[in-house]
Tab-separated table of C-alpha atoms in Angstrom:
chain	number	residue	atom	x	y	z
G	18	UNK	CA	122.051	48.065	150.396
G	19	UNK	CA	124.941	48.614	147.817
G	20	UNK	CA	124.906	52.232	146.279
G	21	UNK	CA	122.449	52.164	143.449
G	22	UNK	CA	124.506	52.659	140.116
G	23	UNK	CA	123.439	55.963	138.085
G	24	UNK	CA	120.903	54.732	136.182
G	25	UNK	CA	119.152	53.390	139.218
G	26	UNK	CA	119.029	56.498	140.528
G	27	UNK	CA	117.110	58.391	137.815
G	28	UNK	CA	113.346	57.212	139.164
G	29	UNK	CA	113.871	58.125	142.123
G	30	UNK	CA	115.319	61.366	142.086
G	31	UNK	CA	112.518	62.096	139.475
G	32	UNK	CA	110.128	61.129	141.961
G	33	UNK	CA	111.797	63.114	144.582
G	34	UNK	CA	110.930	66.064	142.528
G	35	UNK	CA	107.054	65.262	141.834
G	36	UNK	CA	105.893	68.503	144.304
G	37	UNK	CA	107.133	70.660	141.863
G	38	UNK	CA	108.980	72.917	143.881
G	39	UNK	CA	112.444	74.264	143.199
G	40	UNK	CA	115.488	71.834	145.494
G	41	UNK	CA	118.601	72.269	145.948
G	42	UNK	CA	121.101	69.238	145.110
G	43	UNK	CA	121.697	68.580	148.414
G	44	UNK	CA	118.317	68.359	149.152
G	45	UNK	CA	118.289	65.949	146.691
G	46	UNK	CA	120.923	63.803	147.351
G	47	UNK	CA	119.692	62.908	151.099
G	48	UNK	CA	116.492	62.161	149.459
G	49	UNK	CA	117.944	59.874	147.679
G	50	UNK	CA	120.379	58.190	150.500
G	51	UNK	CA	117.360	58.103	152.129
G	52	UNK	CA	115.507	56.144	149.568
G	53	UNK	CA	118.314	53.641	149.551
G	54	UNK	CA	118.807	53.540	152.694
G	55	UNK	CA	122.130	53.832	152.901
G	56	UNK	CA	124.752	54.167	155.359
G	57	UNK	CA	126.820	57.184	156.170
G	58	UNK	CA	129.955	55.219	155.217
G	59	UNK	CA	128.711	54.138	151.970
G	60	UNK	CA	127.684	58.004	151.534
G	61	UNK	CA	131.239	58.923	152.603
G	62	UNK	CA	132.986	56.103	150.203
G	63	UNK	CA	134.998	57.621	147.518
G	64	UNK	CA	135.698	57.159	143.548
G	65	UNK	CA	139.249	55.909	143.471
G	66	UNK	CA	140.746	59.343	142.899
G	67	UNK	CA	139.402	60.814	146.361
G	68	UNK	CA	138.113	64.399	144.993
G	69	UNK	CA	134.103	62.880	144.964
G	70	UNK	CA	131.693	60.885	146.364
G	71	UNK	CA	130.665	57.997	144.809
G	72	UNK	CA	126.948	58.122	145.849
G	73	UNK	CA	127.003	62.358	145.068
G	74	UNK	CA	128.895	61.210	141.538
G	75	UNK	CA	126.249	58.779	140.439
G	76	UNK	CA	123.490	61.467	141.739
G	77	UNK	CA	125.205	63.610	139.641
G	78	UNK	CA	125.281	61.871	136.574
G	79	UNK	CA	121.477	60.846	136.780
G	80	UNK	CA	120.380	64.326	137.022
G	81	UNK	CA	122.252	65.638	133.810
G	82	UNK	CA	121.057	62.742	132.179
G	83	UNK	CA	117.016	63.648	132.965
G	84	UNK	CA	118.311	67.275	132.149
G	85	UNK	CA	119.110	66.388	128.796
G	86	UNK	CA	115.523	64.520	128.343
G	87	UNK	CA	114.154	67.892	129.297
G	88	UNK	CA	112.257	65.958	132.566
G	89	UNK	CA	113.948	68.054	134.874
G	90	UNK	CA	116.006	72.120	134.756
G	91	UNK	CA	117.691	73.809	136.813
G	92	UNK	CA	116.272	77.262	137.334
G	93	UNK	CA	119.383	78.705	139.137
G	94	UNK	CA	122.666	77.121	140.229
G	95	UNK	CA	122.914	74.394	142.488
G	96	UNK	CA	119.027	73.887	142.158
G	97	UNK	CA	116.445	71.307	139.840
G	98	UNK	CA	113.263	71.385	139.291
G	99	UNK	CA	110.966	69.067	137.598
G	100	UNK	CA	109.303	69.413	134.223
G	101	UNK	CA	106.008	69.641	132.973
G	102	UNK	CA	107.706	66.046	130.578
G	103	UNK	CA	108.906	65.239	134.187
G	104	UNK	CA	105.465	65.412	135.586
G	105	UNK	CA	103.646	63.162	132.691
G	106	UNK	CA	106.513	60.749	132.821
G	107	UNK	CA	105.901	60.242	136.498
G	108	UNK	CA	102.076	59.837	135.925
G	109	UNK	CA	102.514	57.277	133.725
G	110	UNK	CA	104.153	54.944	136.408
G	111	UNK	CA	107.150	53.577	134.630
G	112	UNK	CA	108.607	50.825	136.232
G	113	UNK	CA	112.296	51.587	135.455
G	114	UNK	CA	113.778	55.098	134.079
G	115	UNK	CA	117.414	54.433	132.005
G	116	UNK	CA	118.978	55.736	129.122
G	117	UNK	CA	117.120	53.231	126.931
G	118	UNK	CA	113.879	54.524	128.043
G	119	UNK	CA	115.126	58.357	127.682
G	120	UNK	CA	115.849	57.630	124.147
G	121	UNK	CA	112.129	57.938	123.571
G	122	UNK	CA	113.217	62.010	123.890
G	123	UNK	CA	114.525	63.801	120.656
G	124	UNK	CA	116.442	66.425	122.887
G	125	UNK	CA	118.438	63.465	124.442
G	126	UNK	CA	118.950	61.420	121.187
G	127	UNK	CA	120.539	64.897	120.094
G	128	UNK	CA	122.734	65.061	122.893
G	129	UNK	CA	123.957	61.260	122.500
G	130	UNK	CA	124.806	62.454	118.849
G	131	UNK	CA	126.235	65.253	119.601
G	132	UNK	CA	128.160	63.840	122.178
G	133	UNK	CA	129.817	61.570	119.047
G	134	UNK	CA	130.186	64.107	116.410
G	135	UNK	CA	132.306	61.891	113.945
G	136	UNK	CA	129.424	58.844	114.023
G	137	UNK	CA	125.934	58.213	115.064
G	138	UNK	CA	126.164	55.717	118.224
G	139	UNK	CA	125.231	51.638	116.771
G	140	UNK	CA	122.988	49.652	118.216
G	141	UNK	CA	125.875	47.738	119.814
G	142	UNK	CA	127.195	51.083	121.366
G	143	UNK	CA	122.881	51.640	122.454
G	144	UNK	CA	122.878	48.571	124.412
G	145	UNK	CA	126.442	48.896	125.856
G	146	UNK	CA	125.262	52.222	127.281
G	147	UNK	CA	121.725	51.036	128.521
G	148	UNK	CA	123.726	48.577	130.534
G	149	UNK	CA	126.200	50.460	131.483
G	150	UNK	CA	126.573	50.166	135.755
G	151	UNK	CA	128.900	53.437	135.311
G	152	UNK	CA	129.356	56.699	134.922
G	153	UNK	CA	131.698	57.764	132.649
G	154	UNK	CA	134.244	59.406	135.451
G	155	UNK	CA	133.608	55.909	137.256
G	156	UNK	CA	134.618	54.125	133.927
G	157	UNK	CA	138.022	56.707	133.252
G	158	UNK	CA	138.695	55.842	137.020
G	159	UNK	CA	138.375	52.281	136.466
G	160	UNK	CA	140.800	52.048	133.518
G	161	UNK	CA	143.252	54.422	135.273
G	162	UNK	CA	143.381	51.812	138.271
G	163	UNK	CA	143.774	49.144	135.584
G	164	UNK	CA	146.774	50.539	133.795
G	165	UNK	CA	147.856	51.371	137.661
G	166	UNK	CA	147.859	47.489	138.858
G	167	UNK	CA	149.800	46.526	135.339
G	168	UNK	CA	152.299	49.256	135.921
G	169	UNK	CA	152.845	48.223	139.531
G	170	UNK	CA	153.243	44.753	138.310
G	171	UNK	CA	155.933	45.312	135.949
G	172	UNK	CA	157.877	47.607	138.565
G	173	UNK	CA	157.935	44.639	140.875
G	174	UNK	CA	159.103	42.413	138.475
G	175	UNK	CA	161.665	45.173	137.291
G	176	UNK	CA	162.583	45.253	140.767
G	177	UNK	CA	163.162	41.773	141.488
G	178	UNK	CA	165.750	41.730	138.503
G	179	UNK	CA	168.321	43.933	139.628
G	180	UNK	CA	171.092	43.809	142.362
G	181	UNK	CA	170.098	44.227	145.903
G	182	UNK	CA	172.790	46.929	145.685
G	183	UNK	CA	170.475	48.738	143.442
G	184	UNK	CA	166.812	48.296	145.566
G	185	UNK	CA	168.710	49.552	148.349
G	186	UNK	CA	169.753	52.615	146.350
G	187	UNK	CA	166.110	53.070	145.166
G	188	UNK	CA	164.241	52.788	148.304
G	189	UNK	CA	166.196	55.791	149.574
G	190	UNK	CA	166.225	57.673	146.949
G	191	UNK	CA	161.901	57.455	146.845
G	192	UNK	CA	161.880	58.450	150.715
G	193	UNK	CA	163.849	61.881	149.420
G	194	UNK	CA	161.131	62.297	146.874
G	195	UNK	CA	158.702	61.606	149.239
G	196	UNK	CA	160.101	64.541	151.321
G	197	UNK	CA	162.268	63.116	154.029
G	198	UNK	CA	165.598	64.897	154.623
G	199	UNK	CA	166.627	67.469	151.924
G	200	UNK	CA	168.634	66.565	148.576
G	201	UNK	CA	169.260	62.781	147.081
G	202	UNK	CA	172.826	63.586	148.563
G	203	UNK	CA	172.389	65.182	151.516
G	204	UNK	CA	169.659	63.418	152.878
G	205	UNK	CA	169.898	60.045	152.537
G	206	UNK	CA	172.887	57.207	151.737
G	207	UNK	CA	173.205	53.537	151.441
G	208	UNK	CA	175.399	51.697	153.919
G	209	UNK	CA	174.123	48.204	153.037
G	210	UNK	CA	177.383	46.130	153.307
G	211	UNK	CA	178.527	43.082	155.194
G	212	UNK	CA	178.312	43.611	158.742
G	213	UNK	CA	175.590	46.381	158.586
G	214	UNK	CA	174.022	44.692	161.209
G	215	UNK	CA	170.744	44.428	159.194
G	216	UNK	CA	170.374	48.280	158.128
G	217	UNK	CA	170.349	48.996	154.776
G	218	UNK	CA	169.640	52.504	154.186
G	219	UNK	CA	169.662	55.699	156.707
G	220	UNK	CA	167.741	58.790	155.942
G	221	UNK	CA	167.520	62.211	157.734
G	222	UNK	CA	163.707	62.746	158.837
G	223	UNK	CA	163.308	66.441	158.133
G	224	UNK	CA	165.877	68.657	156.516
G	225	UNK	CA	168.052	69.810	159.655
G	226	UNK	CA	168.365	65.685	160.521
G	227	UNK	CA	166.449	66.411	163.700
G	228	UNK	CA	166.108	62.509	163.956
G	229	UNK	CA	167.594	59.621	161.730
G	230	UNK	CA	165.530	56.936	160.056
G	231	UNK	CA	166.807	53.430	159.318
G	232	UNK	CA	165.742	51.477	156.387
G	233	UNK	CA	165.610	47.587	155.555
G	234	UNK	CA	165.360	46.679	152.428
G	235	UNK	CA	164.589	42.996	151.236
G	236	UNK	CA	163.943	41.537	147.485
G	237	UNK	CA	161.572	38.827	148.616
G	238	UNK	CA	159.285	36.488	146.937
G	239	UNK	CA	156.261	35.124	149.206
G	240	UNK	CA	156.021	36.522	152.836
G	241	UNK	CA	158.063	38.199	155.447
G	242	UNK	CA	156.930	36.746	158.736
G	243	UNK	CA	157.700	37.841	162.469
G	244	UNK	CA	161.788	36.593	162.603
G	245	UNK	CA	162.809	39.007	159.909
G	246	UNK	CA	160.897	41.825	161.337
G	247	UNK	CA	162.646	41.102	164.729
G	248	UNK	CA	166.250	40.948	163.563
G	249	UNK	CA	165.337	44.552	162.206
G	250	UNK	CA	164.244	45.908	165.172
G	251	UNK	CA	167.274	44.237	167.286
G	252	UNK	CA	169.687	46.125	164.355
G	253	UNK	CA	167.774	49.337	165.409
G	254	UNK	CA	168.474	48.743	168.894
G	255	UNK	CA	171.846	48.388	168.488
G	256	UNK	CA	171.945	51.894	166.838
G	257	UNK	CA	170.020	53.432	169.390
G	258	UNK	CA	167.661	53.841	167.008
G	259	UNK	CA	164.226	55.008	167.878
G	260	UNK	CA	162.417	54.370	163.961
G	261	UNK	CA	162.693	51.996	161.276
G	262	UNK	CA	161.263	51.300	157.958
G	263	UNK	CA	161.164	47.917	156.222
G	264	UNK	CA	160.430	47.898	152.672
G	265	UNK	CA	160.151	44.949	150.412
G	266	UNK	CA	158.647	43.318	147.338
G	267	UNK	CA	156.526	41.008	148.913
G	268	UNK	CA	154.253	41.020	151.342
G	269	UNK	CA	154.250	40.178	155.371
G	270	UNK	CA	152.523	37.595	157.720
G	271	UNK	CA	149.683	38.459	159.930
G	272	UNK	CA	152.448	37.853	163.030
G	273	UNK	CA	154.679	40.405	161.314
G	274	UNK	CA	152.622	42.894	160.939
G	275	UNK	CA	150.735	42.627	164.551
G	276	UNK	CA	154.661	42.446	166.099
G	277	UNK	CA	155.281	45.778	164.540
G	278	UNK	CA	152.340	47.270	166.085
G	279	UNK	CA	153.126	46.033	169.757
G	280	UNK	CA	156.680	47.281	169.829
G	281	UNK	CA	157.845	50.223	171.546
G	282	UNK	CA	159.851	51.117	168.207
G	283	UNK	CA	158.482	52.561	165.484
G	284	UNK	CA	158.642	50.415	162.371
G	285	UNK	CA	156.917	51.047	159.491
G	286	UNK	CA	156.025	48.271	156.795
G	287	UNK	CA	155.708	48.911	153.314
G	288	UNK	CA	154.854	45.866	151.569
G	289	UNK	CA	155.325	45.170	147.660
G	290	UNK	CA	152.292	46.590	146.406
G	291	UNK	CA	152.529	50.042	148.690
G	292	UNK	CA	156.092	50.246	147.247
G	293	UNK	CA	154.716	50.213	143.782
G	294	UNK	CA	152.275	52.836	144.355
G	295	UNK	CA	154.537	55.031	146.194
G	296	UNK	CA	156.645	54.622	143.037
G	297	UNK	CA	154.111	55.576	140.785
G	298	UNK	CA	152.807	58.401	143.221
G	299	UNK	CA	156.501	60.086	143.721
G	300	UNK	CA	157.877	58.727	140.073
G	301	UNK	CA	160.405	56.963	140.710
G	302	UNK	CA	161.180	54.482	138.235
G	303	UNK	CA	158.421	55.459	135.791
G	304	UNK	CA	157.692	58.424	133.510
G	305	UNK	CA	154.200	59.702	131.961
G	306	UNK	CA	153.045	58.279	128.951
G	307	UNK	CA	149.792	60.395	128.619
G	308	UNK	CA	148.119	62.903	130.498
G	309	UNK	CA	143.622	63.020	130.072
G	310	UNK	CA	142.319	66.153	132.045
G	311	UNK	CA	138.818	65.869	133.014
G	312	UNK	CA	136.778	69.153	133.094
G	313	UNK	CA	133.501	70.852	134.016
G	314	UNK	CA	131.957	73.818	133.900
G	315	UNK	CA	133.334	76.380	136.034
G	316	UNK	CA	129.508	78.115	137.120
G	317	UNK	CA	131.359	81.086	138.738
G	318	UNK	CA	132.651	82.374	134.979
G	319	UNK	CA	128.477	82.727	133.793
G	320	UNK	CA	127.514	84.645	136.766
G	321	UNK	CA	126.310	88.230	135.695
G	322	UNK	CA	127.155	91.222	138.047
């Protein structure tokens, strides 16, 4: 099955608590994956950022939530433990435990408040949150891939507006900030000129220019299929050229991209939408508006000698 959003979770992980004894969270957890059934790659998918587990995140969410219902505590770190509340909520066999149902709890209808300090939450805001599929890191995630896929949409139509002159100039110079070769000037140049022979850009691999790197660079709309790709790698032969990279704004055909992986040459292809996010990633082309930090409690500061 699909991982269970956070609020699913809550039951069960209540109910994998009923003995009464003391577990720890990861205990807990493959309880719970258990329950669900779930797969070791849906365990091992990720929230967009990489740094949790989606599955551990949603875990994690449910159990702070029950926490602040006073169901469950944690008697040391890394542990829960269910409640003597936890225990009579359990025996009266609720079908479904969310934050509507938790609202029934003072100690959690304090924490929602408190959580709002200028206003108490509306109905409206009640019934958004009971429905809510999300935890809030999911939902920060969520817009911060949002604002990503508009921001990678306006580079590409940035992009698509200037001289080829110019892309070439800017896929070299995000290779150097990627790390390739050494300084902007050093490390990489722009010979894209008639008679190039279909190379655009070169780049030094490392900073001593222990190999050389030839780049293609195409302003495309729609797809680059297999006869572009091979006119590349016939340029690179003719330079005695060992690796290429082909960057451009679109995208490629299934033939292009299976031709690239048969070759004895190594070409790499960087469609329009990897281009963006390498942009974004390396900043290139794009400068921070805003910058949200996301924190937790660091348990290692409250530890008593």
């Amino acid at each position: 099955m699909a991982i269970p959003d956070y609020q699913t979770c809550m039951l069960p992980l209540l109910g994998a608590l009923a003995d009464g004894a003391e577990h720890t969270l990861r205990v807990v957890e493959d309880r719970l994956a258990e329950h669900f059934m779930l797969t070791p790659a849906e365990r091992a998918e990720l929230l967009p950022s990489g740094q949790q587990g989606i599955f551990r995140n949603r875990v994690g969410w449910a159990r702070t939530y029950l926490k602040k219902a006073a169901l469950l505590e944690s008697p040391k770190r890394g542990t829960c433990k269910i409640t003597a509340r936890g225990l009579k909520t359990l025996a009266s066999s609720p079908s479904r435990i969310d934050v509507k149902f938790l609202e029934q709890f003072p100690e959690f209808v304090e924490f929602r408040i408190a959580s709002k300090p200028e206003q108490t939450p509306s109905a409206t805001e009640a019934a958004e949150l009971a429905q809510a599929k999300t935890t809030p890191e999911e939902a920060i995630e969520d817009a911060h891939q949002d604002l990503r896929a508009q921001l990678a949409t306006e580079l590409l139509n940035r992009i698509l507006g200037c001289s080829p002159v110019f892309f070439e100039q800017l896929v070299v110079e995000l290779l150097v900030k990627m790390g390739y070769g050494g300084s902007r000037r050093d490390a990489g140049e722009r010979i894209g000129q008639t008679g190039d022979g279909g190379i655009d850009g070169i780049i030094k691999e490392d900073r001593l220019g222990l190999d050389t790197i030839f780049i293609q660079a195409k302003r495309w709309q729609g797809s680059v299929g297999r006869p572009e790709i091979q006119k590349f790698v016939g340029a690179l032969q003719g330079q005695r050229a060992k690796k290429g990279v082909f960057i451009t704004t679109a995208s490629y055909t299934a033939e292009a991209t299976d031709y690239a992986t048969r070759i004895d040459t190594k070409v790499v292809l960087i469609d329009g939408k990897q281009l963006a996010g390498l942009m974004i990633d390396f900043d290139v082309g794009v400068a921070p508006a805003a910058t949200y930090v996301v924190k937790r409690i660091d348990s290692d500061y409250f530890e008593e000698s």
